[in-house]
Amino acid sequence: MAATPIFADRRKRFLDRMRDGVAVFRSAPVTLRNGDVDNPYRQDTDFHFLTGFEEPEAYAVFEKTGKVRKYTLFVRASDPEQEVWVGRRAGVDGATRDHGADEAFPQTEFFDRLPGLLRNRPRLYLEFGRDAAFEGRVTAAIEGLKAEARKGTSGPWEVIDPRTVLWEMRLVKSGADVAAIEAACRVTCDSFLAAMRAVRPGMNERELAAVLEFEFRRRGGDRVGFETIAAAGRSATTLHYIRNDQPIGDRDLVLMDAGAEVSYVTADVTRTFPASGRFAEPGLSVYRWVLQAQKAAIAAIRPGATYREVHEAGLKVLCRGLVALGVLKGTVKTIIASGSYRPYFMHRIGHWLGSDVHDVGPYFVDGQPITLRPGMVITVEPGLYFGDAAPKSVRGIGVRIEDDVLVTKDGHRVLTDVPKEPDQIEALMSPLGSWWGRVEPVTIGGTEEVRTRTSPASRRPRRSARA
Ligand code: MG
Ligand code: MG
């Protein structure tokens, strides 16, 4: 239920930081997929962060005057006929009873009531630049109030983007936020173990992605936090490869980058593993360099360290690796200065993680790299990608290893736990394809609920696609 303490606590902290005025938020729009089919609905992250309310066509309003505070929701009214087709709505009563609003109205009344909410307020908090039509109606209401100056009323003269407050709250996680990320990490990691036990040469990338997402769902994942990457062999040299439609060859390294979203928080994990269950050269050497780089970057994470320091700790090892692998010549210093590593490592070491996979928050402030603070969660994901222009000896190999790391008071804590040492991965994958036929019921959240029973024991390996 949405009226859990986590949302009430966030609203209190938001209102604590807000100056006197009114803040208005709008839910995410429903978008058309094709024909008369909508895309799956997911609430706007900022809207959900404060309200926990998952329905479309809703507005949230926060009013603050000194110590007086008020939280109002405008929601879809109950409609028994509609609810037969698309499910129950909270309705106006549910908005106050179950979702913590002090007052609620049908969403159809929002624009009629808006001038009253804005009248004589010193300032408005509004996320601007996101929905021109909505912003236009809000500013029209403000202009209407200004035209009533002779009656002694006025609209707010100052507009502030509430993301200046919200995104700081989202960047530095509370204890409850961290617990939510840990839940998403647990679902994701357990699903990775299953998928790595399912891979076999001859299966298609999409089949592997389906196994992973099947495991996400039955372990409590609401949806994926982003499109799953299941990339075999050369596919893995494309950073955001999501076609997932190629057969997995028996000599391929498979790169899987995915995250389950649980209660509007996502994990983000990458593992690279051999389709055959046994690492072989030259992939193994590439893998070891990426792993070493990842460990060096994680080791650099502590309060007071900068994002750039974490990046450079990993980058230096990758550059040493590129020399050792015979891809580049020079010293670490000259390679970094010239940028000659960039064709093989073209992204940053990681990103903030939370309700969005590339979560909000700055990486630089006033031109300086941001300093890590306890409560921040960052991914650490070095990689080496040898595409068509790479030397023949390593061409077609793509390796990335990614974990999610919490900055703690004393240093850091890695929140994700999937084997990444080569011998651990080989042990996990042995015997190859053991997942098939051994899909056990899952107990979620300590209850006796069993989500699914499957016994795909009849599945047999298909012929190797690249035999
Ligand atoms: Mg990532
Ligand atoms: Mg990732």
Coordinates of C-alpha atoms and ligand atoms in Angstrom, one line a residue:
M1 CA 0.0 0.0 0.0
A2 CA 1.3 3.4 -0.9
A3 CA 0.7 5.1 2.4
T4 CA 3.8 3.5 3.8
P5 CA 6.2 5.6 6.0
I6 CA 8.7 5.9 3.1
F7 CA 6.4 8.3 1.1
A8 CA 5.2 10.3 4.2
D9 CA 8.9 10.7 5.2
R10 CA 9.8 11.9 1.7
R11 CA 6.9 14.4 1.6
K12 CA 8.0 15.7 5.0
R13 CA 11.6 16.1 3.9
F14 CA 10.5 17.8 0.6
L15 CA 8.2 20.2 2.5
D16 CA 11.0 20.9 5.0
R17 CA 13.3 22.0 2.1
M18 CA 10.5 23.9 0.2
R19 CA 10.1 27.6 0.8
D20 CA 6.6 29.1 1.3
G21 CA 4.5 28.6 -1.7
V22 CA 2.9 25.8 -3.7
A23 CA 4.3 22.9 -5.6
V24 CA 2.4 21.2 -8.4
F25 CA 3.3 17.8 -9.9
R26 CA 1.6 15.9 -12.7
S27 CA 1.5 12.1 -13.3
A28 CA 3.1 10.6 -16.3
P29 CA 0.9 10.6 -19.4
V30 CA -0.5 7.4 -21.0
T31 CA 1.2 6.9 -24.3
L32 CA -0.1 5.0 -27.3
R33 CA 1.9 2.0 -28.5
N34 CA 0.0 1.3 -31.8
G35 CA -3.5 1.0 -32.9
D36 CA -5.6 1.3 -29.7
V37 CA -2.9 -0.4 -27.6
D38 CA -1.2 1.7 -24.9
N39 CA 2.4 1.3 -23.7
P40 CA 2.6 -0.4 -20.3
Y41 CA 2.0 2.4 -17.8
R42 CA 4.7 3.5 -15.4
Q43 CA 4.3 6.4 -13.1
D44 CA 6.6 9.4 -13.5
T45 CA 9.6 8.8 -11.1
D46 CA 9.5 12.2 -9.3
F47 CA 5.7 11.9 -8.9
H48 CA 5.9 8.4 -7.5
F49 CA 8.9 9.3 -5.3
L50 CA 6.7 11.7 -3.4
T51 CA 3.2 10.1 -3.6
G52 CA 3.6 6.4 -4.2
F53 CA 0.5 6.8 -6.4
E54 CA 0.7 4.7 -9.5
E55 CA -2.4 5.7 -11.5
P56 CA -2.4 8.1 -14.5
E57 CA -4.3 11.3 -14.8
A58 CA -3.3 12.6 -11.3
Y59 CA -1.9 15.8 -9.9
A60 CA -0.2 16.3 -6.5
V61 CA -0.2 19.7 -4.8
F62 CA 1.9 20.7 -1.8
E63 CA 1.1 23.9 0.0
K64 CA 3.4 25.5 2.6
T65 CA 2.9 28.7 4.6
G66 CA 5.2 28.8 7.6
K67 CA 4.3 25.7 9.7
V68 CA 1.1 25.1 7.8
R69 CA 1.4 22.3 5.3
K70 CA -1.1 20.5 3.1
Y71 CA -0.9 17.7 0.6
T72 CA -3.7 17.4 -2.0
L73 CA -4.2 14.7 -4.6
F74 CA -6.4 15.1 -7.7
V75 CA -7.2 11.6 -9.0
R76 CA -9.5 9.8 -11.4
A77 CA -12.9 9.4 -9.7
S78 CA -14.3 6.0 -9.1
D79 CA -16.1 4.7 -12.2
P80 CA -17.6 1.2 -11.8
E81 CA -18.2 0.8 -15.6
Q82 CA -14.6 1.7 -16.5
E83 CA -13.2 -0.3 -13.6
V84 CA -14.9 -3.4 -15.1
W85 CA -12.6 -2.9 -18.1
V86 CA -9.3 -1.8 -16.7
G87 CA -9.3 -2.5 -12.9
R88 CA -9.9 -0.7 -9.7
R89 CA -9.1 2.9 -9.1
A90 CA -8.2 4.4 -5.7
G91 CA -10.8 7.2 -6.3
V92 CA -11.1 10.3 -4.2
D93 CA -11.8 8.4 -1.0
G94 CA -8.8 6.0 -1.5
A95 CA -6.5 9.0 -2.1
T96 CA -7.0 10.2 1.4
R97 CA -7.7 6.9 3.1
D98 CA -4.9 4.8 1.5
H99 CA -2.4 7.3 0.0
G100 CA -1.9 9.8 2.8
A101 CA -3.5 12.9 1.1
D102 CA -4.9 15.5 3.4
E103 CA -7.6 16.3 0.8
A104 CA -8.5 14.9 -2.6
F105 CA -10.6 15.9 -5.6
P106 CA -11.5 14.4 -8.9
Q107 CA -8.8 15.2 -11.4
T108 CA -11.3 16.8 -13.7
E109 CA -11.5 19.7 -11.1
F110 CA -7.8 20.4 -11.1
F111 CA -7.6 23.3 -13.5
D112 CA -10.8 24.9 -12.0
R113 CA -9.2 24.8 -8.6
L114 CA -5.7 25.8 -9.7
P115 CA -6.2 29.6 -9.5
G116 CA -7.3 29.2 -5.9
L117 CA -4.3 27.1 -5.1
L118 CA -1.9 29.7 -6.7
R119 CA -3.6 32.9 -5.5
N120 CA -1.3 35.2 -3.5
R121 CA 1.4 32.5 -3.2
P122 CA 4.9 33.9 -3.2
R123 CA 6.3 31.2 -5.4
L124 CA 5.4 28.1 -7.5
Y125 CA 7.4 24.9 -7.7
L126 CA 6.9 23.4 -11.2
E127 CA 9.0 21.0 -13.2
F128 CA 9.3 23.0 -16.4
G129 CA 10.5 22.0 -19.8
R130 CA 8.7 18.6 -19.6
D131 CA 5.1 19.2 -20.8
A132 CA 4.5 22.4 -22.7
A133 CA 0.7 22.0 -22.7
F134 CA 0.5 21.5 -19.0
E135 CA 2.9 24.3 -18.2
G136 CA 1.0 26.6 -20.6
R137 CA -2.2 26.0 -18.6
V138 CA -0.5 26.6 -15.3
T139 CA 1.1 29.9 -16.5
A140 CA -2.2 31.0 -18.0
A141 CA -3.7 30.6 -14.6
I142 CA -1.0 32.7 -13.1
E143 CA -1.5 35.4 -15.7
G144 CA -5.2 35.3 -15.0
L145 CA -4.5 36.1 -11.3
K146 CA -2.1 38.9 -12.2
A147 CA -4.9 40.5 -14.2
E148 CA -6.9 40.7 -11.0
A149 CA -4.4 43.0 -9.3
R150 CA -7.0 45.6 -8.7
K151 CA -8.9 43.1 -6.6
G152 CA -5.8 42.7 -4.4
T153 CA -4.8 39.3 -5.7
S154 CA -1.8 38.1 -7.5
G155 CA -0.2 34.9 -8.8
P156 CA 3.3 33.7 -7.8
W157 CA 6.1 35.9 -9.3
E158 CA 8.8 33.3 -8.7
V159 CA 8.9 29.9 -10.3
I160 CA 11.4 27.3 -9.0
D161 CA 12.1 23.9 -10.5
P162 CA 11.4 21.4 -7.6
R163 CA 14.0 19.1 -9.0
T164 CA 16.6 21.3 -7.3
V165 CA 15.3 19.9 -4.0
L166 CA 14.0 16.5 -5.2
W167 CA 17.1 15.4 -7.0
E168 CA 19.3 16.0 -4.0
M169 CA 16.9 13.8 -2.0
R170 CA 17.1 11.1 -4.7
L171 CA 20.9 11.3 -5.0
V172 CA 21.6 10.7 -1.3
K173 CA 19.6 7.7 -0.3
S174 CA 17.9 7.3 3.1
G175 CA 18.0 4.0 5.0
A176 CA 14.6 3.0 3.5
D177 CA 15.8 3.9 0.0
V178 CA 18.9 1.7 0.4
A179 CA 16.7 -1.1 1.6
A180 CA 14.6 -0.8 -1.5
I181 CA 17.7 -0.9 -3.7
E182 CA 18.9 -3.9 -1.9
A183 CA 15.6 -5.7 -2.6
A184 CA 16.0 -4.9 -6.3
C185 CA 19.6 -6.1 -6.2
R186 CA 18.5 -9.4 -4.5
V187 CA 15.9 -10.2 -7.2
T188 CA 18.4 -9.2 -10.0
C189 CA 21.3 -11.2 -8.6
D190 CA 19.3 -14.4 -7.9
S191 CA 17.9 -14.1 -11.5
F192 CA 21.4 -13.7 -12.9
L193 CA 22.5 -16.9 -11.2
A194 CA 19.5 -18.7 -12.8
A195 CA 20.1 -17.3 -16.3
M196 CA 23.9 -18.1 -16.1
R197 CA 22.8 -21.7 -15.3
A198 CA 20.5 -21.7 -18.3
V199 CA 22.8 -20.5 -21.0
R200 CA 23.8 -23.1 -23.7
P201 CA 25.4 -22.7 -27.1
G202 CA 22.6 -22.8 -29.7
M203 CA 20.0 -20.9 -27.8
N204 CA 19.1 -17.4 -29.0
E205 CA 20.0 -14.3 -27.2
R206 CA 16.3 -13.6 -26.8
E207 CA 15.7 -16.9 -25.1
L208 CA 18.4 -16.0 -22.6
A209 CA 16.8 -12.6 -22.0
A210 CA 13.5 -14.3 -21.5
V211 CA 14.9 -16.7 -18.9
L212 CA 16.3 -13.7 -17.0
E213 CA 13.1 -11.7 -17.1
F214 CA 11.1 -14.8 -16.2
E215 CA 13.2 -15.1 -13.1
F216 CA 12.9 -11.3 -12.4
R217 CA 9.1 -11.6 -12.5
R218 CA 8.6 -14.7 -10.4
R219 CA 11.0 -13.4 -7.8
G220 CA 9.0 -10.2 -7.3
G221 CA 10.3 -7.9 -10.0
D222 CA 7.6 -5.5 -11.3
R223 CA 9.2 -4.9 -14.6
V224 CA 12.7 -4.4 -16.0
G225 CA 14.4 -1.2 -15.0
F226 CA 15.7 -0.8 -18.6
E227 CA 15.8 -3.0 -21.7
T228 CA 17.7 -6.2 -21.1
I229 CA 21.0 -6.6 -23.0
A230 CA 21.7 -10.2 -23.9
A231 CA 24.7 -10.0 -26.2
A232 CA 26.7 -12.9 -27.5
G233 CA 30.1 -12.6 -29.2
R234 CA 30.3 -9.6 -31.4
S235 CA 26.9 -8.3 -30.2
A236 CA 28.7 -7.5 -26.9
T237 CA 30.8 -4.8 -28.6
T238 CA 27.6 -2.7 -29.0
L239 CA 27.2 -0.9 -25.7
H240 CA 23.4 -0.7 -25.6
Y241 CA 22.6 -3.7 -27.7
I242 CA 19.0 -4.7 -27.2
R243 CA 18.1 -6.5 -30.4
N244 CA 18.8 -9.8 -28.6
D245 CA 18.1 -11.8 -31.7
Q246 CA 21.3 -13.7 -32.5
P247 CA 22.1 -17.3 -31.9
I248 CA 24.7 -17.9 -29.1
G249 CA 27.8 -19.6 -30.5
D250 CA 29.8 -22.2 -28.5
R251 CA 32.9 -20.0 -28.4
D252 CA 31.1 -16.8 -27.6
L253 CA 31.4 -14.7 -24.5
V254 CA 27.9 -13.7 -23.4
L255 CA 27.4 -10.2 -22.0
M256 CA 24.2 -9.8 -20.0
D257 CA 23.3 -6.3 -18.6
A258 CA 20.0 -6.0 -16.9
G259 CA 18.1 -5.0 -13.8
A260 CA 14.9 -5.9 -12.1
E261 CA 12.7 -3.0 -11.0
V262 CA 11.1 -3.6 -7.6
S263 CA 8.8 -0.9 -6.1
Y264 CA 10.1 1.7 -8.5
V265 CA 13.8 1.1 -7.8
T266 CA 16.1 -0.8 -10.1
A267 CA 19.3 -2.7 -9.9
D268 CA 21.9 -2.6 -12.8
V269 CA 24.2 -5.6 -13.1
T270 CA 26.4 -6.9 -15.9
R271 CA 28.2 -10.2 -16.1
T272 CA 30.1 -11.6 -19.0
F273 CA 30.5 -15.4 -19.2
P274 CA 31.5 -18.1 -21.7
A275 CA 28.6 -19.8 -23.5
S276 CA 30.5 -23.1 -23.2
G277 CA 30.9 -22.8 -19.4
R278 CA 34.7 -22.6 -19.8
F279 CA 36.7 -19.4 -20.3
A280 CA 39.3 -19.6 -23.1
E281 CA 41.9 -17.2 -24.5
P282 CA 42.0 -14.5 -25.7
G283 CA 38.6 -13.7 -24.0
L284 CA 40.0 -14.8 -20.6
S285 CA 42.8 -12.3 -20.6
V286 CA 40.5 -9.5 -21.7
Y287 CA 38.1 -10.6 -18.9
R288 CA 40.8 -10.6 -16.2
W289 CA 41.9 -7.0 -17.1
V290 CA 38.3 -5.7 -16.9
L291 CA 37.8 -7.5 -13.6
Q292 CA 41.0 -6.0 -12.2
A293 CA 39.9 -2.5 -13.4
Q294 CA 36.5 -3.0 -11.7
K295 CA 38.1 -4.0 -8.4
A296 CA 40.5 -1.0 -8.6
A297 CA 37.5 1.4 -9.2
I298 CA 35.4 -0.1 -6.4
A299 CA 38.4 0.1 -4.0
A300 CA 38.6 3.9 -4.7
I301 CA 35.0 4.4 -3.5
R302 CA 34.8 6.2 -0.1
P303 CA 33.4 9.4 1.3
G304 CA 35.5 12.3 0.1
A305 CA 36.7 10.6 -3.1
T306 CA 35.6 12.1 -6.3
Y307 CA 33.7 10.5 -9.2
R308 CA 36.7 11.3 -11.4
E309 CA 39.1 9.4 -9.0
V310 CA 36.9 6.3 -9.2
H311 CA 36.8 6.6 -13.0
E312 CA 40.5 7.0 -13.3
A313 CA 41.3 4.2 -10.9
G314 CA 39.6 1.8 -13.3
L315 CA 40.8 3.5 -16.5
K316 CA 44.5 3.2 -15.5
V317 CA 44.1 -0.6 -15.2
L318 CA 42.2 -0.8 -18.5
C319 CA 45.0 1.1 -20.2
R320 CA 47.6 -1.3 -18.8
G321 CA 45.5 -4.1 -20.1
L322 CA 45.3 -2.6 -23.6
V323 CA 49.1 -2.6 -23.7
A324 CA 49.4 -6.1 -22.3
L325 CA 46.9 -7.4 -24.8
G326 CA 48.9 -5.9 -27.6
V327 CA 46.2 -3.5 -28.6
L328 CA 47.9 -0.2 -27.8
K329 CA 51.5 1.0 -27.4
G330 CA 52.7 3.5 -24.9
T331 CA 52.5 4.2 -21.2
V332 CA 49.3 4.6 -19.1
K333 CA 50.0 8.4 -19.0
T334 CA 50.5 8.8 -22.7
I335 CA 47.5 6.6 -23.5
I336 CA 45.2 8.6 -21.2
A337 CA 46.6 11.9 -22.4
S338 CA 46.1 11.0 -26.1
G339 CA 42.7 9.3 -25.5
S340 CA 43.8 6.4 -27.7
Y341 CA 41.9 4.0 -25.3
R342 CA 38.6 5.5 -26.3
P343 CA 37.8 3.2 -29.3
Y344 CA 37.8 0.3 -26.7
F345 CA 36.4 2.0 -23.6
M346 CA 34.1 4.8 -24.6
H347 CA 32.0 5.4 -21.6
R348 CA 32.4 6.6 -18.0
I349 CA 33.0 4.1 -15.2
G350 CA 29.5 4.3 -13.9
H351 CA 26.4 6.3 -13.0
W352 CA 24.1 7.1 -10.1
L353 CA 21.5 4.4 -9.5
G354 CA 18.1 4.5 -7.9
S355 CA 14.6 5.0 -9.1
D356 CA 15.9 5.5 -12.6
V357 CA 18.7 3.3 -13.9
H358 CA 20.7 6.4 -14.8
D359 CA 19.6 8.1 -11.7
V360 CA 19.4 11.9 -11.2
G361 CA 22.0 14.0 -9.7
P362 CA 25.0 16.0 -10.9
Y363 CA 28.5 14.5 -11.6
F364 CA 30.2 17.9 -11.7
V365 CA 29.4 21.0 -9.7
D366 CA 30.9 24.3 -10.8
G367 CA 33.2 22.4 -13.1
Q368 CA 34.6 20.2 -10.3
P369 CA 33.8 16.4 -10.0
I370 CA 31.3 15.7 -7.3
T371 CA 32.6 14.3 -4.0
L372 CA 31.1 11.0 -2.9
R373 CA 29.0 11.1 0.3
P374 CA 27.4 8.3 2.3
G375 CA 24.1 7.2 0.9
M376 CA 25.1 7.7 -2.8
V377 CA 24.8 4.6 -4.9
I378 CA 26.9 4.3 -8.0
T379 CA 27.4 1.5 -10.5
V380 CA 31.0 0.5 -11.4
E381 CA 31.1 -1.0 -14.9
P382 CA 34.4 -0.9 -16.7
G383 CA 34.5 -2.7 -20.1
L384 CA 36.6 -3.4 -23.1
Y385 CA 34.9 -3.5 -26.5
F386 CA 36.8 -4.8 -29.5
G387 CA 34.6 -4.1 -32.6
D388 CA 35.4 -4.4 -36.3
A389 CA 38.2 -1.9 -36.2
A390 CA 40.1 -3.7 -33.3
P391 CA 43.2 -5.8 -33.9
K392 CA 42.3 -9.3 -35.2
S393 CA 43.7 -11.0 -32.0
V394 CA 40.8 -9.7 -29.9
R395 CA 38.2 -8.6 -32.5
G396 CA 34.6 -9.5 -31.6
I397 CA 35.2 -9.6 -27.9
G398 CA 33.1 -7.4 -25.6
V399 CA 33.5 -7.6 -21.8
R400 CA 31.8 -5.5 -19.1
I401 CA 31.5 -6.3 -15.4
E402 CA 29.0 -4.2 -13.4
D403 CA 28.1 -4.0 -9.7
D404 CA 26.1 -1.5 -7.7
V405 CA 28.0 0.1 -4.8
L406 CA 26.7 2.1 -1.8
V407 CA 29.0 4.8 -0.4
T408 CA 29.1 4.2 3.4
K409 CA 30.5 6.2 6.3
D410 CA 33.6 4.1 6.3
G411 CA 34.0 3.4 2.6
H412 CA 31.6 1.4 0.5
R413 CA 29.4 -1.7 0.4
V414 CA 28.8 -3.7 -2.8
L415 CA 25.1 -4.4 -3.0
T416 CA 25.2 -6.9 -5.8
D417 CA 26.6 -10.4 -5.4
V418 CA 26.9 -12.6 -8.5
P419 CA 30.2 -14.6 -9.0
K420 CA 32.7 -12.7 -11.1
E421 CA 36.0 -14.6 -10.6
P422 CA 36.5 -16.9 -13.7
D423 CA 36.7 -20.1 -11.6
Q424 CA 33.6 -19.1 -9.7
I425 CA 31.6 -18.5 -12.9
E426 CA 32.8 -21.8 -14.3
A427 CA 31.7 -23.6 -11.1
L428 CA 28.3 -21.8 -11.2
M429 CA 27.7 -22.8 -14.8
S430 CA 28.6 -26.5 -14.3
P431 CA 26.9 -28.6 -15.5
L432 CA 26.0 -26.4 -18.5
G433 CA 22.3 -25.6 -18.8
S434 CA 21.4 -27.1 -15.4
W435 CA 18.6 -24.5 -14.9
W436 CA 16.4 -26.3 -17.5
G437 CA 14.2 -28.8 -15.8
R438 CA 15.0 -27.6 -12.3
V439 CA 12.9 -24.5 -12.0
E440 CA 11.7 -24.5 -8.4
P441 CA 8.8 -22.5 -6.9
V442 CA 9.9 -19.2 -5.4
T443 CA 8.7 -17.9 -2.0
I444 CA 8.5 -14.1 -2.0
G445 CA 8.8 -11.8 0.9
G446 CA 8.8 -14.5 3.6
T447 CA 5.2 -15.5 2.8
E448 CA 4.1 -18.9 1.6
E449 CA 2.9 -17.5 -1.7
V450 CA 4.2 -19.6 -4.6
R451 CA 4.1 -17.5 -7.7
T452 CA 4.7 -20.2 -10.3
R453 CA 5.4 -23.7 -11.0
T454 CA 7.1 -24.8 -14.1
S455 CA 8.7 -28.0 -15.2
P456 CA 10.2 -27.4 -18.6
A457 CA 12.0 -30.7 -18.2
S458 CA 11.2 -31.6 -21.8
R459 CA 13.5 -28.8 -23.0
R460 CA 16.5 -30.1 -24.8
P461 CA 19.5 -28.3 -26.2
R462 CA 19.2 -27.3 -29.8
R463 CA 22.0 -27.8 -32.2
S464 CA 24.8 -25.4 -31.9
A465 CA 24.3 -22.4 -34.2
R466 CA 27.9 -22.0 -35.0
A467 CA 29.2 -25.5 -34.9
Ligands
MG1 MG 24.9 0.8 -15.7
MG2 MG 24.1 -1.9 -16.9

